[in-house]
Coordinates of C-alpha atoms and ligand atoms in Angstrom, one line a residue:
M1 CA 0.0 0.0 0.0
S2 CA 1.3 3.4 -0.9
L3 CA 2.0 6.0 1.7
K4 CA -0.6 8.8 2.1
V5 CA 0.5 12.4 2.1
Y6 CA -1.6 15.2 3.5
I7 CA -2.0 18.3 1.3
D8 CA -4.4 21.0 2.3
G9 CA -7.0 18.9 3.9
E10 CA -6.8 15.9 1.6
Y11 CA -4.8 12.7 1.5
Y12 CA -3.1 11.6 -1.7
D13 CA -1.1 8.5 -2.6
K14 CA 2.7 9.2 -2.4
E15 CA 3.0 9.1 -6.2
N16 CA 0.1 11.5 -6.7
A17 CA 1.1 13.9 -4.0
K18 CA 1.9 17.0 -6.1
V19 CA 2.0 20.7 -5.8
S20 CA 1.5 23.5 -8.4
V21 CA 4.4 24.8 -10.4
Y22 CA 3.1 28.3 -9.3
D23 CA 3.6 27.4 -5.7
H24 CA 6.0 30.0 -4.2
G25 CA 7.6 27.2 -2.2
L26 CA 8.9 25.8 -5.5
L27 CA 9.4 29.1 -7.3
Y28 CA 11.3 30.8 -4.5
G29 CA 11.8 28.5 -1.6
D30 CA 9.2 30.6 0.1
G31 CA 8.0 28.4 3.0
V32 CA 9.1 26.7 6.2
F33 CA 9.4 23.1 7.3
E34 CA 10.2 20.8 10.2
G35 CA 11.7 17.4 10.6
I36 CA 10.1 15.4 13.4
R37 CA 10.3 11.8 14.5
A38 CA 7.9 9.4 16.0
Y39 CA 9.2 6.5 18.1
G40 CA 6.8 3.7 19.0
G41 CA 3.8 5.8 18.0
T42 CA 4.7 8.8 20.1
V43 CA 5.8 12.0 18.5
W44 CA 9.1 13.0 20.0
R45 CA 9.3 16.6 21.4
F46 CA 6.1 17.4 19.5
D47 CA 5.5 20.9 21.0
E48 CA 9.1 22.0 20.5
H49 CA 9.0 21.2 16.8
I50 CA 5.5 22.7 16.3
N51 CA 6.6 25.8 18.2
R52 CA 9.7 26.1 16.0
L53 CA 7.6 25.7 12.9
Y54 CA 5.3 28.6 13.9
E55 CA 8.3 30.7 14.9
S56 CA 9.9 30.1 11.5
A57 CA 6.6 31.0 9.8
Q58 CA 6.2 34.2 11.9
A59 CA 9.8 35.2 11.0
I60 CA 9.0 35.1 7.3
A61 CA 5.6 36.7 7.8
L62 CA 3.7 33.5 6.9
A63 CA 0.4 32.8 8.6
I64 CA -0.1 29.1 9.0
P65 CA -3.8 28.5 8.3
L66 CA -4.2 26.0 11.2
S67 CA -3.9 26.4 14.9
R68 CA -1.0 24.5 16.6
D69 CA -3.5 22.0 18.0
E70 CA -5.0 21.5 14.5
F71 CA -1.6 21.0 13.1
K72 CA -0.7 18.4 15.7
A73 CA -3.9 16.6 15.0
V74 CA -3.1 16.5 11.2
I75 CA 0.3 15.0 12.0
L76 CA -1.2 12.3 14.3
R77 CA -3.8 11.5 11.7
T78 CA -1.1 11.2 9.0
L79 CA 0.8 8.6 11.2
E80 CA -2.5 6.8 11.9
I81 CA -3.7 6.6 8.3
N82 CA -0.3 5.2 7.3
G83 CA -0.1 2.8 10.2
L84 CA 3.3 4.2 11.3
Q85 CA 4.8 3.8 14.7
D86 CA 8.4 4.8 13.9
A87 CA 8.5 7.5 11.3
Y88 CA 10.2 10.7 10.1
I89 CA 7.6 13.4 9.7
R90 CA 8.0 16.3 7.4
P91 CA 5.5 19.2 7.8
V92 CA 5.9 21.9 5.1
V93 CA 4.1 25.2 4.9
T94 CA 4.6 27.1 1.7
R95 CA 3.4 30.6 0.7
G96 CA 1.0 28.9 -1.7
V97 CA 0.1 29.2 -5.3
G98 CA 0.6 32.7 -6.8
Y99 CA 1.9 34.5 -9.8
L100 CA 5.4 34.9 -11.2
G101 CA 6.5 37.6 -8.9
L102 CA 8.0 37.7 -5.5
D103 CA 5.4 39.7 -3.6
P104 CA 3.9 37.5 -0.9
A105 CA 1.1 39.9 -0.4
R106 CA -0.2 38.7 -3.8
V107 CA -0.3 35.1 -2.8
F108 CA -3.3 34.3 -0.7
N109 CA -3.5 30.7 0.5
P110 CA -0.5 29.0 2.2
S111 CA -0.3 25.3 1.5
V112 CA 0.1 22.8 4.3
I113 CA 1.8 19.5 3.6
V114 CA 2.6 16.6 5.9
I115 CA 4.7 13.6 4.8
A116 CA 5.3 10.7 7.2
D117 CA 8.0 8.4 5.8
Q118 CA 11.4 7.0 6.8
I119 CA 14.8 8.6 6.8
S120 CA 18.3 7.2 7.1
L121 CA 21.3 9.6 6.7
F122 CA 24.4 7.8 7.6
P123 CA 25.2 4.0 7.5
E124 CA 25.5 2.3 10.9
E125 CA 29.3 1.9 10.7
H126 CA 29.7 5.6 11.3
Y127 CA 28.0 5.3 14.6
E128 CA 30.5 2.7 15.6
Q129 CA 33.6 4.2 14.1
G130 CA 32.7 7.9 14.1
L131 CA 32.0 10.1 11.1
H132 CA 34.6 12.1 9.2
L133 CA 33.8 15.8 8.7
V134 CA 35.5 18.4 6.5
T135 CA 35.3 22.1 6.9
V136 CA 33.8 23.7 3.8
S137 CA 34.3 27.1 2.3
T138 CA 30.6 27.8 2.0
V139 CA 29.9 30.1 5.0
R140 CA 26.7 29.5 7.0
N141 CA 24.0 32.0 6.1
H142 CA 24.7 35.4 7.8
P143 CA 22.0 36.0 10.5
M144 CA 21.5 39.4 9.0
A145 CA 20.5 37.9 5.7
L146 CA 18.4 34.8 6.1
S147 CA 18.5 33.8 9.8
P148 CA 19.7 30.2 10.3
R149 CA 17.1 30.1 13.1
V150 CA 14.4 30.0 10.4
K151 CA 13.9 26.5 9.1
S152 CA 13.0 27.7 5.6
C153 CA 12.4 25.8 2.4
N154 CA 15.5 27.5 1.1
Y155 CA 18.2 25.1 2.2
L156 CA 20.7 25.9 -0.6
N157 CA 23.3 27.2 1.8
N158 CA 23.4 23.8 3.5
I159 CA 23.1 21.9 0.2
L160 CA 26.1 23.7 -1.2
A161 CA 28.0 22.8 1.9
K162 CA 26.9 19.2 1.5
V163 CA 28.1 19.2 -2.1
E164 CA 31.5 20.5 -1.1
A165 CA 31.8 17.8 1.6
K166 CA 30.9 15.0 -0.8
N167 CA 33.4 16.3 -3.3
A168 CA 36.0 16.2 -0.7
G169 CA 35.1 12.6 0.1
A170 CA 33.2 13.2 3.4
L171 CA 29.6 12.6 4.2
E172 CA 29.0 15.7 6.2
A173 CA 30.3 19.3 6.3
L174 CA 31.4 21.5 9.1
M175 CA 30.2 25.1 8.4
L176 CA 31.8 28.2 9.8
N177 CA 30.2 31.6 10.1
V178 CA 31.5 34.7 8.5
D179 CA 33.8 35.3 11.5
G180 CA 35.4 31.9 11.1
Q181 CA 33.6 30.5 14.2
V182 CA 32.2 27.0 14.1
S183 CA 28.5 27.1 13.4
E184 CA 27.0 23.7 12.7
C185 CA 26.8 20.9 10.1
T186 CA 24.3 20.9 7.2
G187 CA 21.5 19.4 9.3
E188 CA 23.0 18.9 12.7
N189 CA 24.3 20.9 15.6
I190 CA 27.8 20.2 16.9
F191 CA 29.3 19.6 20.4
I192 CA 32.8 18.9 21.7
V193 CA 33.9 17.3 24.9
R194 CA 37.0 18.6 26.6
D195 CA 38.2 17.5 30.1
G196 CA 34.8 16.0 30.8
A197 CA 32.8 19.1 29.9
L198 CA 30.6 19.8 26.9
F199 CA 30.9 22.9 24.7
T200 CA 28.7 24.0 21.8
P201 CA 28.3 27.2 19.7
P202 CA 25.7 29.7 21.0
L203 CA 22.7 30.7 18.8
S204 CA 24.6 33.9 18.1
A205 CA 27.1 31.9 16.1
G206 CA 24.3 31.7 13.5
I207 CA 22.8 28.2 13.9
L208 CA 19.4 26.5 14.0
E209 CA 18.2 26.1 17.6
G210 CA 18.1 22.3 17.3
V211 CA 15.6 20.4 19.4
T212 CA 18.1 17.5 19.9
R213 CA 20.7 20.1 21.0
G214 CA 18.2 21.0 23.8
V215 CA 17.9 17.3 24.7
V216 CA 21.7 17.1 25.0
F217 CA 21.5 20.0 27.4
E218 CA 19.0 18.1 29.4
I219 CA 21.1 14.9 29.4
A220 CA 24.1 17.0 30.5
A221 CA 22.1 18.4 33.4
E222 CA 20.9 15.0 34.4
K223 CA 24.4 13.5 34.3
G224 CA 26.0 16.5 36.0
V225 CA 28.2 17.2 33.0
P226 CA 29.0 20.9 32.6
C227 CA 27.7 22.3 29.3
T228 CA 28.7 25.7 28.0
E229 CA 27.6 27.6 24.9
T230 CA 30.7 29.4 23.7
S231 CA 32.4 30.4 20.4
L232 CA 34.4 27.6 19.0
F233 CA 37.0 27.6 16.4
R234 CA 38.4 24.7 14.3
H235 CA 41.4 24.6 16.7
D236 CA 39.0 23.7 19.5
L237 CA 37.6 20.8 17.5
Y238 CA 41.0 19.5 16.4
N239 CA 42.1 19.4 20.0
A240 CA 38.9 18.1 21.6
D241 CA 38.7 14.8 23.4
E242 CA 35.5 14.0 21.7
C243 CA 33.1 15.5 19.2
F244 CA 29.5 14.6 18.1
M245 CA 26.8 15.9 15.9
C246 CA 23.1 15.8 16.9
G247 CA 19.8 16.2 15.1
T248 CA 16.4 14.7 14.6
A249 CA 17.5 12.5 11.7
V250 CA 21.0 11.4 13.0
E251 CA 20.1 11.5 16.7
I252 CA 23.6 11.6 18.4
C253 CA 26.4 10.7 15.9
P254 CA 30.1 10.6 16.9
V255 CA 32.6 12.6 14.9
S256 CA 36.0 10.9 14.8
K257 CA 37.9 13.1 12.3
L258 CA 37.9 16.7 11.1
D259 CA 39.9 17.8 8.1
G260 CA 42.0 14.6 8.3
R261 CA 42.9 15.2 12.0
A262 CA 41.8 12.4 14.4
I263 CA 39.7 13.9 17.3
G264 CA 40.8 12.4 20.6
T265 CA 41.5 8.7 20.1
G266 CA 40.0 8.8 16.6
L267 CA 37.1 6.6 17.9
P268 CA 33.8 7.5 19.6
G269 CA 34.6 8.5 23.2
P270 CA 32.8 7.5 26.5
V271 CA 30.9 10.7 26.9
T272 CA 29.5 10.5 23.4
K273 CA 28.6 6.9 23.9
A274 CA 26.9 7.6 27.2
F275 CA 24.8 10.5 25.7
R276 CA 23.9 8.4 22.7
A277 CA 22.7 5.5 25.0
R278 CA 20.7 7.9 27.2
F279 CA 19.1 9.5 24.1
Q280 CA 18.1 6.1 22.8
E281 CA 16.7 5.2 26.2
M282 CA 14.7 8.4 26.3
T283 CA 13.2 8.0 22.8
R284 CA 12.3 4.4 23.4
E285 CA 10.8 5.0 26.9
Ligands
PMP1 N1 20.9 22.5 12.1 C1 20.3 22.5 10.9 C2 20.7 23.4 9.9 C3 19.2 21.6 10.7 O1 18.6 21.6 9.6 C4 18.9 20.7 11.7 C5 17.8 19.7 11.5 N2 16.5 20.2 11.8 C6 19.6 20.7 13.0 C7 20.6 21.6 13.1 C8 19.2 19.9 14.1 O2 18.0 20.3 14.6 P1 17.0 19.2 15.4 O3 17.7 18.7 16.5 O4 15.8 20.1 15.8 O5 16.6 18.3 14.3

């Protein structure tokens, strides 16, 4: 049976789930989205993701035509109709169908899409051995241009970084901001461990405020591991004891090499492993 996709109040088979070529989400990347997961039938950090979706929409002056509760009900219904317990959920809200000009004031009905499917980014071996990152020359969006806090349908900044990483033989990119500080990866936030403490770039480094990043803060508090948001440079990552990325799709993924330098022992370290184990326990609870 084919997956059913929600578009503006109706469900369509995956292969017939289509939008207009006049949709400004397609024409201009004018829209916002989320990436959410369900574990065992429960939507993980539901409110945090919904709130970020509405904040992204507010930031681009896009009025979502559903209340937060209505949106959550659509997501739950989409899981139910597809009989999914474990899923990756992709809500998208676009400016809607309009004309061939930029002005959003001339586009009247935002479109709401909800896809519930599966996602797998990195093969399992990278969780055991650690993933290799390369620093790319594509600078993370300047917050004074398109704020990285907006999860917008225009992900070209991150896609260009991904292309660079792949060309350099790595699966994932480390992106710096315009001041040369570490920001994040193309779809993950980044942490290092040094002398038993965690460090991660602050929002002011120009990053998405990751939901998983927030969960890492919670695990750190629970375990009594100090965790500081501070500017980081590549030097800090090269000389860290451990490094990991985190995000909805990858969960907590160890990083063992950056730009050809082994980080710590060059294998996933004990703090990363403990945080990953705790994260899995929490999502499966
Ligand atoms: N940074 C970027 C650029 C992302 O796209 C994502 C994925 N949403 C993340 C970080 C991680 O955020 P989260 O933990 O909310 O998935």
